[in-house]
Coordinates of C-alpha atoms in Angstrom, one line a residue:
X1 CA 0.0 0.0 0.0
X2 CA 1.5 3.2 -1.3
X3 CA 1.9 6.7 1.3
X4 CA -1.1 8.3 -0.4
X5 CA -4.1 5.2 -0.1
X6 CA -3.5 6.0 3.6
X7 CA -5.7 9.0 3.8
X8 CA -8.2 6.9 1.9
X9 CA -7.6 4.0 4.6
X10 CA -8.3 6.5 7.5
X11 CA -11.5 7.9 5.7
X12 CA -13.1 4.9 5.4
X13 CA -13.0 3.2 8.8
X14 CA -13.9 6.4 10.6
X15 CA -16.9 6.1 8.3
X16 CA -17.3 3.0 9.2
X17 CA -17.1 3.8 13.1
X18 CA -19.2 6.6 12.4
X19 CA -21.8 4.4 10.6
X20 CA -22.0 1.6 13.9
X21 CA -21.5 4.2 16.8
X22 CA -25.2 4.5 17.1
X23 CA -25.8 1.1 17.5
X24 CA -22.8 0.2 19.9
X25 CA -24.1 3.0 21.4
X26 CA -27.6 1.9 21.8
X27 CA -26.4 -1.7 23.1
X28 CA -28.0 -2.6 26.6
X29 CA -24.5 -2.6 28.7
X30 CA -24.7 -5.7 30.6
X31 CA -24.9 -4.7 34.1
X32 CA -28.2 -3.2 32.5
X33 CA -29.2 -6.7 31.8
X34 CA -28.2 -8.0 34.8
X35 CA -31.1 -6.1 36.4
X36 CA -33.5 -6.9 34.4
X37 CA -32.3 -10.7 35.0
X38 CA -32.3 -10.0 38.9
X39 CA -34.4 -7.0 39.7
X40 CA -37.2 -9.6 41.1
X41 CA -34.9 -11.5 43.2
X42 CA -32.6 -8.9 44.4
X43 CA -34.3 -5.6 44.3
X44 CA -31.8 -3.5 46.6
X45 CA -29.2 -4.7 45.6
X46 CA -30.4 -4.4 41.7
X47 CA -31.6 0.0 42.9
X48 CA -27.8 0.6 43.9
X49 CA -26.3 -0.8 40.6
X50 CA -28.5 1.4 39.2
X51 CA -27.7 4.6 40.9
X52 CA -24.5 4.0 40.4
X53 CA -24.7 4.9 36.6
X54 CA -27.1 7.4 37.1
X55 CA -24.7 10.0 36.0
X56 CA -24.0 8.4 32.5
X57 CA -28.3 8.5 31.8
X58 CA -27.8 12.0 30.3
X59 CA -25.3 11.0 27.8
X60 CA -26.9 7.7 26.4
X61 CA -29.7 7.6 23.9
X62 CA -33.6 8.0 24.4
X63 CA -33.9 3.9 23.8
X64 CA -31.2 3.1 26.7
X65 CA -32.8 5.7 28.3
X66 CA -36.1 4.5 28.8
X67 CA -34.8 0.8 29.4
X68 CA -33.3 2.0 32.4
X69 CA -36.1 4.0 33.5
X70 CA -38.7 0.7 32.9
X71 CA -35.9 -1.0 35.6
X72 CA -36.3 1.2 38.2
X73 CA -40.0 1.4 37.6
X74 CA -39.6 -2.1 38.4
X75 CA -37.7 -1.9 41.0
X76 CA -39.5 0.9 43.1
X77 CA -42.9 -1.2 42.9
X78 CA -41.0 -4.1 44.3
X79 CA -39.6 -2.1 47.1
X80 CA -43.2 -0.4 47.8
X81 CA -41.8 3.1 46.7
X82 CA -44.8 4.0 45.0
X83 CA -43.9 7.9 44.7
X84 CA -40.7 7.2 43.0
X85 CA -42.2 4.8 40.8
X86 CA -45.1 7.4 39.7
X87 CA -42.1 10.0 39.1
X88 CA -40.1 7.9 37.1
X89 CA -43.2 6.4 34.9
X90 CA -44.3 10.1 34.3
X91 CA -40.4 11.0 32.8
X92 CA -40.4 7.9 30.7
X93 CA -44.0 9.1 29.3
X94 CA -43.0 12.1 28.8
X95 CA -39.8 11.1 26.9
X96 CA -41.8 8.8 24.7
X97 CA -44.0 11.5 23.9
X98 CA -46.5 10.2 21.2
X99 CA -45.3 6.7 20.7
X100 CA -46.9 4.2 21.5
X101 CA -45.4 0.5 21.7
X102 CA -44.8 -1.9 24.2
X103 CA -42.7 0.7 26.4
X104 CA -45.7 2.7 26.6
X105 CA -48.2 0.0 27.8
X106 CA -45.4 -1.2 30.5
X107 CA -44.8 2.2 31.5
X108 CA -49.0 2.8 31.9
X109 CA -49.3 -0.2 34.0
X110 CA -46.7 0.9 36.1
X111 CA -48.2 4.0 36.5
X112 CA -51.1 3.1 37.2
X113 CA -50.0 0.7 39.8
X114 CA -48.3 3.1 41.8
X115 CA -51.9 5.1 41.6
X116 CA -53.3 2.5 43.1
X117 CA -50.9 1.9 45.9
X118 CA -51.5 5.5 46.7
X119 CA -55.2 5.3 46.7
X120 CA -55.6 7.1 43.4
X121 CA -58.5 4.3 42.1
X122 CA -59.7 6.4 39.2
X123 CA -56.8 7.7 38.2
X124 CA -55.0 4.2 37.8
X125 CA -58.1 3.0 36.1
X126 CA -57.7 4.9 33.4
X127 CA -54.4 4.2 33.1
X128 CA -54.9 0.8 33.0
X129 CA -57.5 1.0 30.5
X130 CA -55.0 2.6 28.6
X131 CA -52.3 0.2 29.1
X132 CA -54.9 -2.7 28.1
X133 CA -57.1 -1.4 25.1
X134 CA -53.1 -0.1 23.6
X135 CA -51.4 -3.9 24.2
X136 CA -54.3 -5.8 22.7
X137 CA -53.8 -3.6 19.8
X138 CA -50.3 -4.7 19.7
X139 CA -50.9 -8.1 20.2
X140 CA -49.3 -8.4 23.5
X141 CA -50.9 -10.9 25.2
X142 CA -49.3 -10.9 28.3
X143 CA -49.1 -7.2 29.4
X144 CA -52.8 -6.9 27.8
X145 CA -53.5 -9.5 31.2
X146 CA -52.0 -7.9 33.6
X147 CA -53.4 -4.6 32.6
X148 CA -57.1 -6.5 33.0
X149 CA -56.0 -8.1 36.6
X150 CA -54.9 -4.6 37.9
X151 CA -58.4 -3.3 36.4
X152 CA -59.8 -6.1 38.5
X153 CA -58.3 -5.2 41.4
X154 CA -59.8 -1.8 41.0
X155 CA -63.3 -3.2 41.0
X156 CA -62.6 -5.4 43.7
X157 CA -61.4 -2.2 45.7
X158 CA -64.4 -0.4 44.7
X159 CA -66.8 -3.2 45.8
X160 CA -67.5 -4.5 42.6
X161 CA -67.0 -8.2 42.7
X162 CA -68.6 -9.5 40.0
X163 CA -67.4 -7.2 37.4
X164 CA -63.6 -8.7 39.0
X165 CA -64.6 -11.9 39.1
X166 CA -65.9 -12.3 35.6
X167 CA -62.7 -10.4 34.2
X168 CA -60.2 -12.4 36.3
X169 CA -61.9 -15.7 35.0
X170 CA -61.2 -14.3 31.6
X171 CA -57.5 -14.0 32.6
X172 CA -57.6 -17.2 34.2
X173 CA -58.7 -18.4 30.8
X174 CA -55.9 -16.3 29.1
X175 CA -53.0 -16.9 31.0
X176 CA -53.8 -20.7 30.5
X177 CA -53.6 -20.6 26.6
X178 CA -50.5 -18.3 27.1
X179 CA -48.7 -21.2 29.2
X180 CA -46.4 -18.1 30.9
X181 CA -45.8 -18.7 34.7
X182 CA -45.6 -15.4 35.6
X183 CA -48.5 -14.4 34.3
X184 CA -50.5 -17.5 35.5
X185 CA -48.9 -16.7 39.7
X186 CA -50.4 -12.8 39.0
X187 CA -53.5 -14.4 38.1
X188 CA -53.8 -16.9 41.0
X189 CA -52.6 -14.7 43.6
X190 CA -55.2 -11.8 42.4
X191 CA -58.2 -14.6 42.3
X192 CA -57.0 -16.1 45.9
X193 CA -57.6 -12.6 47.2
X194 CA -60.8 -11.8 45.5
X195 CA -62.8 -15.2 46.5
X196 CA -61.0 -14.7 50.4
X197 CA -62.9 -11.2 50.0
X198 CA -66.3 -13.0 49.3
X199 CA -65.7 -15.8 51.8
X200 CA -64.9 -19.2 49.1
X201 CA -62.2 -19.7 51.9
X202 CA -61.0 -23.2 50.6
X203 CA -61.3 -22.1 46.5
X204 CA -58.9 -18.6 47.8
X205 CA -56.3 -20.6 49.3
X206 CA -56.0 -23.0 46.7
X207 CA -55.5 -20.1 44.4
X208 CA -52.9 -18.3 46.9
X209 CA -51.1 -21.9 47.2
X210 CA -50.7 -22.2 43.4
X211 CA -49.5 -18.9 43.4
X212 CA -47.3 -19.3 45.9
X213 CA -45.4 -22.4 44.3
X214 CA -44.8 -20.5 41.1
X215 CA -43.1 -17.8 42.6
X216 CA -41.0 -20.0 45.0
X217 CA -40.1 -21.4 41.5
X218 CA -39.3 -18.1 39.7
X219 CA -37.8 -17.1 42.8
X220 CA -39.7 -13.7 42.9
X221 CA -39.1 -12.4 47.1
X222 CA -41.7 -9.5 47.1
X223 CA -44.6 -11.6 45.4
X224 CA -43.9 -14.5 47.8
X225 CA -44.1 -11.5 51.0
X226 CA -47.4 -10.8 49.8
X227 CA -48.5 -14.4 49.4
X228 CA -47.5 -15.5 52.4
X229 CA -48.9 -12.4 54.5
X230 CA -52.2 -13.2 52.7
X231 CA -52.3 -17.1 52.9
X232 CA -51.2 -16.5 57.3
X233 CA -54.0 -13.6 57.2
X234 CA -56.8 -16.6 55.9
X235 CA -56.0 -19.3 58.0
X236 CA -56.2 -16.7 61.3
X237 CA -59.7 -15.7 60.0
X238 CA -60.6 -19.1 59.7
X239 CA -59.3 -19.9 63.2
X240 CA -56.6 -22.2 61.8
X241 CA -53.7 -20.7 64.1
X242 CA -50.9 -23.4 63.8
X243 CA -51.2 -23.1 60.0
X244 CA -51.4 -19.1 60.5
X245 CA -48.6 -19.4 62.6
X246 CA -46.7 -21.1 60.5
X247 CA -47.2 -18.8 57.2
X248 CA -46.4 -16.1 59.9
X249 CA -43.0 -17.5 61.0
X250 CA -42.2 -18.0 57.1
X251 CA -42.6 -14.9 56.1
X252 CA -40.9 -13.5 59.2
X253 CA -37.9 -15.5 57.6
X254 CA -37.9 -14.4 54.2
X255 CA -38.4 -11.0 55.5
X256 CA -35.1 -11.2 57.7
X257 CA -33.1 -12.8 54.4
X258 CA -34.6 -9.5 52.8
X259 CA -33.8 -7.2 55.4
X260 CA -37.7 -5.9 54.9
X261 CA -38.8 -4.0 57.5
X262 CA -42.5 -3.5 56.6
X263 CA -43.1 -7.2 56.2
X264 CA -41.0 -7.9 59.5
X265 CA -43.6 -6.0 61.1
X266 CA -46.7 -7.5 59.6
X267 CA -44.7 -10.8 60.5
X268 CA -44.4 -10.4 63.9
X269 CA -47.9 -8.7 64.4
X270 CA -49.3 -11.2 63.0
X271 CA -47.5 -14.2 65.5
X272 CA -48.8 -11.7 68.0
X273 CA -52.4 -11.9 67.0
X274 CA -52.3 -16.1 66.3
X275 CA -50.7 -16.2 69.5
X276 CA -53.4 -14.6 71.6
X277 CA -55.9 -15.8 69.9
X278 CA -54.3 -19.6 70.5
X279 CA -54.2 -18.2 74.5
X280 CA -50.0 -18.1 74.1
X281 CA -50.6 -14.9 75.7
X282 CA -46.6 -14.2 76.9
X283 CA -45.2 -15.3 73.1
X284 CA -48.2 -12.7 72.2
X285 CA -46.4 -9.9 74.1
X286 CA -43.0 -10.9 72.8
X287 CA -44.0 -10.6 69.2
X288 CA -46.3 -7.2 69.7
X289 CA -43.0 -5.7 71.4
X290 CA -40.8 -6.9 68.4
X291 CA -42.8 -5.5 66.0
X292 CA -43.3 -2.3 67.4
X293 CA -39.5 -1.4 66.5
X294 CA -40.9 -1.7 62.6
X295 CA -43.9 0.4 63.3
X296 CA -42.7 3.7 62.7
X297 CA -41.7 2.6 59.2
X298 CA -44.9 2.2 57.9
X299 CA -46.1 5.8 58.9
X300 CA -49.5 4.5 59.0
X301 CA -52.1 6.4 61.2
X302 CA -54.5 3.6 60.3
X303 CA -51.9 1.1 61.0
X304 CA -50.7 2.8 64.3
X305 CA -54.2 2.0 65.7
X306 CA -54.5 -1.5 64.8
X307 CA -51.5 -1.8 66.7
X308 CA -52.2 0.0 69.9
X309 CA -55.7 -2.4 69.8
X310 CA -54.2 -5.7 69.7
X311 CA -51.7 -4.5 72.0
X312 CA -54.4 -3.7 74.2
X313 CA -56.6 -6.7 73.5
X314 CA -52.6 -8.4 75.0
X315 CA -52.7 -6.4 78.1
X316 CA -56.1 -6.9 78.7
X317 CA -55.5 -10.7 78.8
X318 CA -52.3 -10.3 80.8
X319 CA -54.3 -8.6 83.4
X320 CA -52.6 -5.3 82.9
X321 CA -56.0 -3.4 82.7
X322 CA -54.8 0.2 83.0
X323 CA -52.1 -0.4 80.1
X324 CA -54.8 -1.6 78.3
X325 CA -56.5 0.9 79.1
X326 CA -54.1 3.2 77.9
X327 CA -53.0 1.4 74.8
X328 CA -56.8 1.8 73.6
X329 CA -56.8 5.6 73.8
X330 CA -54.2 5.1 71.4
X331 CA -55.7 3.4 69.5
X332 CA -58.8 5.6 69.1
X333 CA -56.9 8.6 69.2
X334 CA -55.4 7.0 66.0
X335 CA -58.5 5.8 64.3
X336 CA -59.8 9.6 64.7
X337 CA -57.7 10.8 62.1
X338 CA -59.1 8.1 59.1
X339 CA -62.2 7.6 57.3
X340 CA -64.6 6.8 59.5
X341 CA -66.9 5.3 56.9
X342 CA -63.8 3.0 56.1
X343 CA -63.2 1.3 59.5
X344 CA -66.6 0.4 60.8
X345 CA -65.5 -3.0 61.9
X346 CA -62.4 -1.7 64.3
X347 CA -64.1 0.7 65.5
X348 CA -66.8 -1.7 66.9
X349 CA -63.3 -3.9 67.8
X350 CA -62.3 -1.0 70.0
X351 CA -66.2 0.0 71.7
X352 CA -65.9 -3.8 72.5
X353 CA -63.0 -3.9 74.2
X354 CA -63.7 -0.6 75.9
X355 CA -66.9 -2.0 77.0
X356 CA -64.7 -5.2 79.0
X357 CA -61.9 -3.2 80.2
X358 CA -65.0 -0.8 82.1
X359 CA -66.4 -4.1 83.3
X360 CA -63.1 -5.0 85.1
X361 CA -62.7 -2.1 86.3
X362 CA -66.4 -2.6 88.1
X363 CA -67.7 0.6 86.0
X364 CA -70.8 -1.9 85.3
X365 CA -73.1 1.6 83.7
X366 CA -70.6 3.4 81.6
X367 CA -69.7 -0.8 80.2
X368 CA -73.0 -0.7 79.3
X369 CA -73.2 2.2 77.1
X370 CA -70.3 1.0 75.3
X371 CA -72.2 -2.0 74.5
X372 CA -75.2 -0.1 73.7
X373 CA -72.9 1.6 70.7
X374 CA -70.9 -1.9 69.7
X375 CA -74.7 -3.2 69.3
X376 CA -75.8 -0.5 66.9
X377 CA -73.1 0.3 65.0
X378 CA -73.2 -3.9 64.6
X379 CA -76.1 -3.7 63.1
X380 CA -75.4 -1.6 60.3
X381 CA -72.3 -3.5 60.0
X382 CA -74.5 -7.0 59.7
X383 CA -76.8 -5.0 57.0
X384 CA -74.2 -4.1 54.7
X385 CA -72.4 -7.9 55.3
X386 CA -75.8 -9.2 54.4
X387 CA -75.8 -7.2 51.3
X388 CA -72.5 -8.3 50.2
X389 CA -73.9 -12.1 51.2
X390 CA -76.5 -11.9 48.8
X391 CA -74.0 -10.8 46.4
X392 CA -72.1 -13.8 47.0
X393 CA -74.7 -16.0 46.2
X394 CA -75.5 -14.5 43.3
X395 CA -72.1 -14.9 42.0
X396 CA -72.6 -18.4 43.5
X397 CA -75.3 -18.7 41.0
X398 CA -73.7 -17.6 38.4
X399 CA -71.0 -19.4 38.3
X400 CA -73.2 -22.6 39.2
X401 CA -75.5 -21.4 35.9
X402 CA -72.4 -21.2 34.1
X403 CA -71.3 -24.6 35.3
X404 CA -74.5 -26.2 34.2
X405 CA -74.5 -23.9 30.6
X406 CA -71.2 -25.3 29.5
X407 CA -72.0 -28.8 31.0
X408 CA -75.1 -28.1 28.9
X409 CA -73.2 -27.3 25.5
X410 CA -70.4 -30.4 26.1
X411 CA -73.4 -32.6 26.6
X412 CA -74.9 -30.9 23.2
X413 CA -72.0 -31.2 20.9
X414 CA -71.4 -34.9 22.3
X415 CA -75.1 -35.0 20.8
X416 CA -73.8 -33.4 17.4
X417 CA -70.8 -35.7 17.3
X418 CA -72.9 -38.6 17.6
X419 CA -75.4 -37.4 15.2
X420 CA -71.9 -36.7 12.9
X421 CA -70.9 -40.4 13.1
X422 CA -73.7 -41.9 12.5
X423 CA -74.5 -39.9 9.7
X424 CA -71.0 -40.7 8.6
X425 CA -71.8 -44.6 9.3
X426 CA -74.8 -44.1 6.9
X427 CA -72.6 -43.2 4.1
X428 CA -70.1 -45.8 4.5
X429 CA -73.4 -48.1 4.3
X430 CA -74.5 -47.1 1.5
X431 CA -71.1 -46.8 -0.6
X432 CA -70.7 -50.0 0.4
X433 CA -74.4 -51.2 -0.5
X434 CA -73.3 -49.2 -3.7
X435 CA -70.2 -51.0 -3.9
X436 CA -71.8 -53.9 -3.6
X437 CA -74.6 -53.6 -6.4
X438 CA -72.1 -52.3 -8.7
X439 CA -69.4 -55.3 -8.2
X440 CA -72.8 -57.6 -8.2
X441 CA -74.0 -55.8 -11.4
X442 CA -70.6 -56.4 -13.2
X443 CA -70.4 -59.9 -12.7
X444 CA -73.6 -60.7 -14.0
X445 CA -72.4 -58.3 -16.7
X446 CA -69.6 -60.6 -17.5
X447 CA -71.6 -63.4 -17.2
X448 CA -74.0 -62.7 -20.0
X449 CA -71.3 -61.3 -22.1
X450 CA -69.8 -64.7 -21.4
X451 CA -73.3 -66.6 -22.5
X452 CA -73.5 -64.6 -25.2
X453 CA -70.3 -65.0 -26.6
X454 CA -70.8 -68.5 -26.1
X455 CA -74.4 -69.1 -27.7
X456 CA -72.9 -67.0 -30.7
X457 CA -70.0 -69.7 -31.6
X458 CA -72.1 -72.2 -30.8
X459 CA -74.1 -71.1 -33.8
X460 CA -71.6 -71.0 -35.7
X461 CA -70.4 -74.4 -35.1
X462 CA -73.9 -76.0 -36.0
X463 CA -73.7 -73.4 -38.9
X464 CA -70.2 -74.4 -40.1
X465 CA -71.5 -78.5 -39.6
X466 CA -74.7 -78.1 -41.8
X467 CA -73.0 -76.2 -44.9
X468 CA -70.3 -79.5 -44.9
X469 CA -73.2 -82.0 -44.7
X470 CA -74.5 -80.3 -48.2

């Protein structure tokens, strides 16, 4: 090669780098795809790897860009930081602008989810509307799904249970044809809490149970948290407390190995509650005093309450009657600041309890009153539980009416395919009856052809012997 092709040399491979930069460029780096491999089992640790190229997000282009933002969305909801996930879905939204593709149906969903954590029902319903009409567009099957289970949470939050119901059967139906395990766990876990709502205790925890094996499977840490809380939460209502207990103590685990301090809390407040309920009233105390180290974490005024009540409702049964007595206040100074149209039931927990601790205390009239109000406000409790019974047998019904419809149609198109093969057996008949006549109709054919032939040189013989006797 001669001094002067050199120039020429130069030119063309930094055209050549110029021409691939964008796409080396645009490559996912791999500790990028290491998140995206981990973020569900290691959600900290995945949020520091993160923020530690956080300075390099400027610099990189819009798609790397919004890859690493659909991480950390990720990764926030896992942590239950629902503000920083809202934040971060808005900038990627904003950065996509008018596109719309599977980053913006991801990115809708997660949007709306963080809504929803935050109480924001109609907002994230209309994301999630948007997130599912956009993916079934697209063809994508699987976000379209979990758009429709978040939906169905909704209803289920707003008290419409048949409107979940029918839509998480549909997903049910869905996920099945899509044969994706994720997608299947989301489903189970979502119908496990719906049919605990409306009291099909055995048909909820099967659901959770299933749900609960595929994420032990997938090794997903958060989604098996919330199982588990869920699953120890429905045996204790059933009055199942060693299998409570049990579901209790494994999630107080899996909580330690996460270094999780909301669901160490709910751990050991739940032990508390199974264990004064199963009269282990000094393991009770031990538990309620270990989780109330976690309770500031939550910053829960609703939360704070329930704590300072079962607290109580532990004194109380200890004997301590003016700590109880205390802890209660507590409590209701707690409760004060919430909905009161939201926590009719512990409310009427805490008149209860007032009512004994008065009675202990030989205050016999004002035990009374407090009575008087438990009684009352129970009624109107019992009416609207009544209301939501009737509800369940309707949806008992329905799926019952259901049951018998597509028993119904199986039974009918057993009908048609029996009505198929015997009309198919027919038609074999008769070709064969056809075959039959038509192989019997040649052979005579051929027979008579055969006569005839014969009779003719007959004739001619008798012929052929009279013209020689002349």
């Amino acid at each position: 090669m001669t001094p002067q092709q050199y120039p020429r040399l130069w030119g063309a491979v930094l055209s050549c780098l110029l021409l691939i930069a964008p796409v080396l460029q645009a490559q996912e780096p791999q500790w990028l795809e290491r998140v995206r491999q981990q973020k569900a089992q290691q959600p900290a640790a995945m949020l520091k790897l993160l923020q530690q190229h956080e300075a390099e997000f400027p610099h990189w282009q819009r798609a790397l860009q919004l890859q690493y933002l659909l991480q950390q969305a990720d990764i926030y909801e896992s942590l239950e930081k629902y503000q920083q996930q809202l934040q971060v879905a808005e900038h990627a939204l904003v950065l996509l602008g008018d596109e719309r593709t599977e980053l913006t149906v991801e990115f809708w969903n997660n949007l709306g989810f963080a809504r929803e954590m935050q109480g924001q029902y109609q907002q994230a319903m209309v994301h999630y509307q948007q997130a599912s009409e956009l993916a079934k567009q697209l063809g994508l099957q699987k976000l379209a799904i979990e758009a429709d289970i978040n939906i169905a949470a909704i209803y289920s939050a707003e008290e419409k249970y048949q409107e979940a119901l029918q839509l998480l059967q549909a997903c049910y139906k869905q996920a099945s044809q899509l044969n994706d395990e994720e997608t299947q766990a989301y489903v189970n876990s979502e119908l496990g809490l719906l049919y605990s709502t409306l009291g099909f205790d055995r048909d909820a925890r099967q659901f959770m149970q299933q749900a609960l094996a595929s994420y032990k499977k997938l090794g997903f840490q958060k989604e098996q948290l919330d199982v588990l809380f869920n699953l120890a939460a429905s045996y204790s209502q059933a009055e199942d407390y060693a299998l409570s207990m049990q579901y209790y103590d494994e999630l107080l685990q899996l909580a330690k190995a996460q270094n999780d301090p909301v669901n160490l809390y709910f751990a050991y407040l739940g032990l508390a509650s199974s264990s004064r309920s199963s009269d282990k009233t000094d393991a009770a105390l031990a538990y309620i005093e270990k989780a109330e180290d976690y309770l500031p974490v939550l910053q829960s005024t609703f939360q704070n309450a329930m704590h300072h009540l079962e607290r109580a409702m532990i004194s109380r049964d200890l004997g301590q009657i003016s700590l109880a007595s205390q802890q209660l206040e507590q409590a209701e100074q707690a409760l004060a600041q919430e909905d009161n149209s939201q926590n009719q039931s512990s409310r009427l927990g805490m008149l209860r309890l007032k009512a004994r601790l008065e009675a202990d205390l030989g205050r016999y009239q004002q035990a009374y009153q407090h009575l008087d109000e438990f009684f009352s406000g129970y009624r109107k409790l019992r009416n609207k539980e009544h209301e939501l019974s009737v509800e369940r047998l309707r949806l008992a019904f329905d799926v019952e009416r259901q049951a018998a419809a597509n028993e119904l149609l199986a039974k009918d198109n057993e009908l048609k395919a029996m009505r198929l093969q015997e009309v198919e057996r027919n038609r074999q008949i008769q070709w064969l009856w056809i075959a039959i006549f038509g192989f019997t109709t040649l052979i005579l054919l051929i027979l008579l052809l055969w006569q005839l032939t014969r009779r003719q040189q007959q004739m001619r013989v008798q012929q052929s012997a009279s013209g020689n006797s002349r």
